[in-house]
Each structure stands twice: as C-alpha cells, then as structure tokens.
GROMACS .gro file of C-alpha atoms in nm:
model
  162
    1UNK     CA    1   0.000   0.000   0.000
    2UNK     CA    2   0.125   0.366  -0.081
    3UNK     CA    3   0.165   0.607   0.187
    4UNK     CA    4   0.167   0.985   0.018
    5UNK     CA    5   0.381   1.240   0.192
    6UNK     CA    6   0.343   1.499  -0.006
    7UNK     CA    7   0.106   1.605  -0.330
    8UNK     CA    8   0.054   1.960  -0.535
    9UNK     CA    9  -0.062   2.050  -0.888
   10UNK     CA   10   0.249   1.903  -1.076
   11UNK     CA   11   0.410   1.588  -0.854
   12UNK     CA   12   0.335   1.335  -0.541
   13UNK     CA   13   0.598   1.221  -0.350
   14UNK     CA   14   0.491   0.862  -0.166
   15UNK     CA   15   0.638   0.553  -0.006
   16UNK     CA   16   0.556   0.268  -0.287
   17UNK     CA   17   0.500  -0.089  -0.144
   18UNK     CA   18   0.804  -0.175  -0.025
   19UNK     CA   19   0.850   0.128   0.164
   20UNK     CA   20   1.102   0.273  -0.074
   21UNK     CA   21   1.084   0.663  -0.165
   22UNK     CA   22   0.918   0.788  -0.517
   23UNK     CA   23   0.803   1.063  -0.711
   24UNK     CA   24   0.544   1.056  -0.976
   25UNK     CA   25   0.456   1.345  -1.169
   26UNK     CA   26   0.104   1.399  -1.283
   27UNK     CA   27   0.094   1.570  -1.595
   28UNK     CA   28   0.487   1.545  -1.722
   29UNK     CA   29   0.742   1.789  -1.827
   30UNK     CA   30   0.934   1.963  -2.105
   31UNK     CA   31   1.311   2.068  -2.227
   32UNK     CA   32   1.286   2.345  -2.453
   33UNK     CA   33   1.515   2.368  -2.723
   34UNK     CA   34   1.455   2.700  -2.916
   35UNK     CA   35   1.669   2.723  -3.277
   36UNK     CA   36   1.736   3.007  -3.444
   37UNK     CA   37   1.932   3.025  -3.778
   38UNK     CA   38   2.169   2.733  -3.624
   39UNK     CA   39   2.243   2.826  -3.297
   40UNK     CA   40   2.060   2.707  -2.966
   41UNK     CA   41   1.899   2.935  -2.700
   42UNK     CA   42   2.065   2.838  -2.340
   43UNK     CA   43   1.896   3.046  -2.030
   44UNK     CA   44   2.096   3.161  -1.701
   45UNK     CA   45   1.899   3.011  -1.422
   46UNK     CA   46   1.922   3.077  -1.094
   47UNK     CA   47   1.818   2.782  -0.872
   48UNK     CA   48   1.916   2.717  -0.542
   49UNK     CA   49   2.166   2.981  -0.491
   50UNK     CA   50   2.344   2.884  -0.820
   51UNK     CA   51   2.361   3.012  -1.177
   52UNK     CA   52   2.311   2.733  -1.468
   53UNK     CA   53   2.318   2.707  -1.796
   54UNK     CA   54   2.053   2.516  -1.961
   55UNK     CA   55   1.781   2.502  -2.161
   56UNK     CA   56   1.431   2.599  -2.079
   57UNK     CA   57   1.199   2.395  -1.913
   58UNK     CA   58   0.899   2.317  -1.703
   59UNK     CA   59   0.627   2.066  -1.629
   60UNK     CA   60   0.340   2.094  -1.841
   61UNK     CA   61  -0.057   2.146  -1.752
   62UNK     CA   62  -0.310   1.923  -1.726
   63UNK     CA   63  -0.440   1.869  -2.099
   64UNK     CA   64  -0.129   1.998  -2.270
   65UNK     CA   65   0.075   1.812  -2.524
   66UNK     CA   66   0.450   1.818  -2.503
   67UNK     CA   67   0.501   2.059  -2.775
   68UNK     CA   68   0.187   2.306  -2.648
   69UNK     CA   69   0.367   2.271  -2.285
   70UNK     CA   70   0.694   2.318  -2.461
   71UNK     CA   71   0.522   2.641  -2.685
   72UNK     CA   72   0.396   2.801  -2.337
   73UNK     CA   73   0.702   2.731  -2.157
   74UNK     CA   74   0.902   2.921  -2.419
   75UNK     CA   75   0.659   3.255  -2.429
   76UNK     CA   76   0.668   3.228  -2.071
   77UNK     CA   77   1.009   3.250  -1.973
   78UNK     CA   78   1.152   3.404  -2.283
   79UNK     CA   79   0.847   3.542  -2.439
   80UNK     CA   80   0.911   3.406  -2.774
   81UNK     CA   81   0.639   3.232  -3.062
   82UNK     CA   82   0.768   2.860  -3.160
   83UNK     CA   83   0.745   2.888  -3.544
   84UNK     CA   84   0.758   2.529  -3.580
   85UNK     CA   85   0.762   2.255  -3.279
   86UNK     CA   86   0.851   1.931  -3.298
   87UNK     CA   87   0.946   1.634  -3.054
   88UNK     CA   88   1.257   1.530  -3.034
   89UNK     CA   89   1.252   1.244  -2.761
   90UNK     CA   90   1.186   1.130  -2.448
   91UNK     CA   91   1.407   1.146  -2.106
   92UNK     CA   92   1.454   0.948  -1.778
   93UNK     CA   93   1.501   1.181  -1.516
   94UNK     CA   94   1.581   0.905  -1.220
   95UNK     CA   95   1.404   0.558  -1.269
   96UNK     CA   96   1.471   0.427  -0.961
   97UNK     CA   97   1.298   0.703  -0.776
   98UNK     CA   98   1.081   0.933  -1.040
   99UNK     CA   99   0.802   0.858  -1.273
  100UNK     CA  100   0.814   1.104  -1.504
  101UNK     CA  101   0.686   1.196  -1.872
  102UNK     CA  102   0.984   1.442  -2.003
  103UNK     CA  103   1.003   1.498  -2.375
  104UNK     CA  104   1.222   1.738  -2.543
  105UNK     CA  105   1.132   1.969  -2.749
  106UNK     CA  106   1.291   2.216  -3.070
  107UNK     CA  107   1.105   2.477  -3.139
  108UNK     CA  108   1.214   2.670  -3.405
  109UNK     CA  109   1.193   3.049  -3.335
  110UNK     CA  110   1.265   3.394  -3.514
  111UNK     CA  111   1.567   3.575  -3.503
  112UNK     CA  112   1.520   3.799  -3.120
  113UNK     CA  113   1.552   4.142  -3.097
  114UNK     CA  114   1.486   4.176  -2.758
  115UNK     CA  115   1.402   3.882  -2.519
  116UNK     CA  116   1.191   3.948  -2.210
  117UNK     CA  117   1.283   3.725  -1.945
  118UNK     CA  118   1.091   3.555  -1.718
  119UNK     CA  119   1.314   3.710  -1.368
  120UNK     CA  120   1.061   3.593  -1.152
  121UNK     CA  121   1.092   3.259  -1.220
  122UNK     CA  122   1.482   3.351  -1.165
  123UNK     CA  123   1.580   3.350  -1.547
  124UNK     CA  124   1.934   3.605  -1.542
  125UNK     CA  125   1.994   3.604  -1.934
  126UNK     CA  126   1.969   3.384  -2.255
  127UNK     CA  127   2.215   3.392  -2.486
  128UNK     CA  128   2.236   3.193  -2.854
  129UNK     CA  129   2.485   2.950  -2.961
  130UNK     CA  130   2.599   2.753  -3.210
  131UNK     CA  131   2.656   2.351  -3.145
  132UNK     CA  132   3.026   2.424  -3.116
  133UNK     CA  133   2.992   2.673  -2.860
  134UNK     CA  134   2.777   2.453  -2.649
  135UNK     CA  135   3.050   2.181  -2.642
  136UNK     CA  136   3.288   2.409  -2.545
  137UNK     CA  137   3.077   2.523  -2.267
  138UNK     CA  138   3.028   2.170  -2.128
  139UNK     CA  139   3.387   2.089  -2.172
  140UNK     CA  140   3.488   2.395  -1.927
  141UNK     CA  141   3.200   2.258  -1.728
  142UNK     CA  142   2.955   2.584  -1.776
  143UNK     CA  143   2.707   2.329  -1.814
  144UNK     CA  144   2.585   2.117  -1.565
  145UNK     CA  145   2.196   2.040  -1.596
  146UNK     CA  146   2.118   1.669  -1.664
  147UNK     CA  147   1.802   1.779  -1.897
  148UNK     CA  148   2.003   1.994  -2.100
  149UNK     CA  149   2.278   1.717  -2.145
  150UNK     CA  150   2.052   1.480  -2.216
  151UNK     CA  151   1.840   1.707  -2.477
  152UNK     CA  152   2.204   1.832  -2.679
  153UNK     CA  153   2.263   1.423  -2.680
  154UNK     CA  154   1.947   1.391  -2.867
  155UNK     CA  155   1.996   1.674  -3.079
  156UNK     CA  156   2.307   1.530  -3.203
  157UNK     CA  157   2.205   1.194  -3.265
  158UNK     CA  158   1.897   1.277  -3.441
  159UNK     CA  159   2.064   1.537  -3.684
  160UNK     CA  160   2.329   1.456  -3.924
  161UNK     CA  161   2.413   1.874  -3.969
  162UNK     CA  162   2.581   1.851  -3.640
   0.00000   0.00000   0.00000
C-alpha cells in the first residue's frame, strides 16, 4: 500500500509498497530547445543559490501536449512564438525514484531582438549559440543540468548537420 507524503498541482511524493521513496509526476514535463538560424537558445537560471546554464523547461498542464507545454514554456520565460515545434525524444530523469513523462522539445523560433525574461521565475539572461559553442561550454563545465545534457545528446544523434 502507498503512503503519500506529499502532493501539489504538478508531482506526489509517496512511499511505494516496499517502503522505498518515489516521485510521480502527474501531468509530465518539457526541455525546450529553441533554434534560431543554427544556434541554440541556453537560459541563465538561478536555482538554489546557483547560476546554470541550460535550456528551458517546465512541467506541463493538465491537458497539454508536449510541444503546447513546450510552446507556453518558451513565451513564458523568454516570451518568444515557436514557429515550428517538434518532438525530439523522451528522457529518464531518475528511474529508480521518479516517474516522469519528459520529452524534449525544438522549437524553431525567429531571429530575437529583444528577449523578455521571465526574472521571476529567476531567469538572469539567454544567450544563442551555435553547437560548437555549447561543447565548449560543457567541456569547461559551464554546463551542468542533466536535462540539457541529455536534450544536446538527442539533438546530435537525431541530426546529421551537427
């Protein structure tokens, strides 16, 4: 029998049948991956009392796709229109402790003129890069998140540009 410790909106956090800690989330989640002309929007996040670089994301809504999730997440905290949206793939946050439903998504976006950032949600800057710069980020270890990892993974192995 599950014993629930804790449930809101987006997750519930329980002791499964064996007594071992989980965390399911309701409705899912998104990694945003906004493309413009070849280079890759990356976000300066401030969580926890640190500053990362990563992608955009968030969980999505009850009755959202992915990609709508993925659409609103990207006017949200960068207040930019997805021109075209697409799914990229699916990703495992923790299996042996989350239940998730986390898809990546590109969406392909119009050259910025000026972003508006979502600060309240503790977004510090964006900035656009090509592939190359990315790598070079994560190899002086600028970039950290598992999501956004993951996502550039994808990226790569699903286009033969890169």
């Amino acid at each position: 029998m599950n014993s629930n410790i804790f449930e809101n909106s987006y997750l519930k956090v329980f002791l499964d049948e064996l007594g071992h800690l989980r965390i399911s989330q309701k409705h899912g989640g998104v990694v945003v991956i906004p493309e413009c002309n070849g280079k890759y929007a990356l976000i300066q996040h401030s969580r926890n009392g640190n500053v990362l670089i990563e992608f955009p994301r968030g969980f999505i809504e009850k009755g959202e796709s992915h990609v709508e999730g993925g659409e609103r997440e990207l006017k949200e905290e960068l207040s930019l229109n997805s021109l075209n949206s697409y799914v990229l793939g699916e990703l495992v946050t923790d299996s042996g402790l989350i239940a998730d439903n986390i898809q990546a998504i590109v969406c392909k976006v119009e050259e910025p003129f000026q972003l508006s950032l979502q600060s309240s949600e503790g977004i510090r800057g964006c900035c656009f890069y090509t592939y190359d710069e990315i790598i070079s980020l994560i190899k002086e270890d600028k970039i950290k998140d598992n999501f956004t990892l993951a996502s550039l993974m994808l990226l790569q192995a699903r286009n033969k540009n890169l």
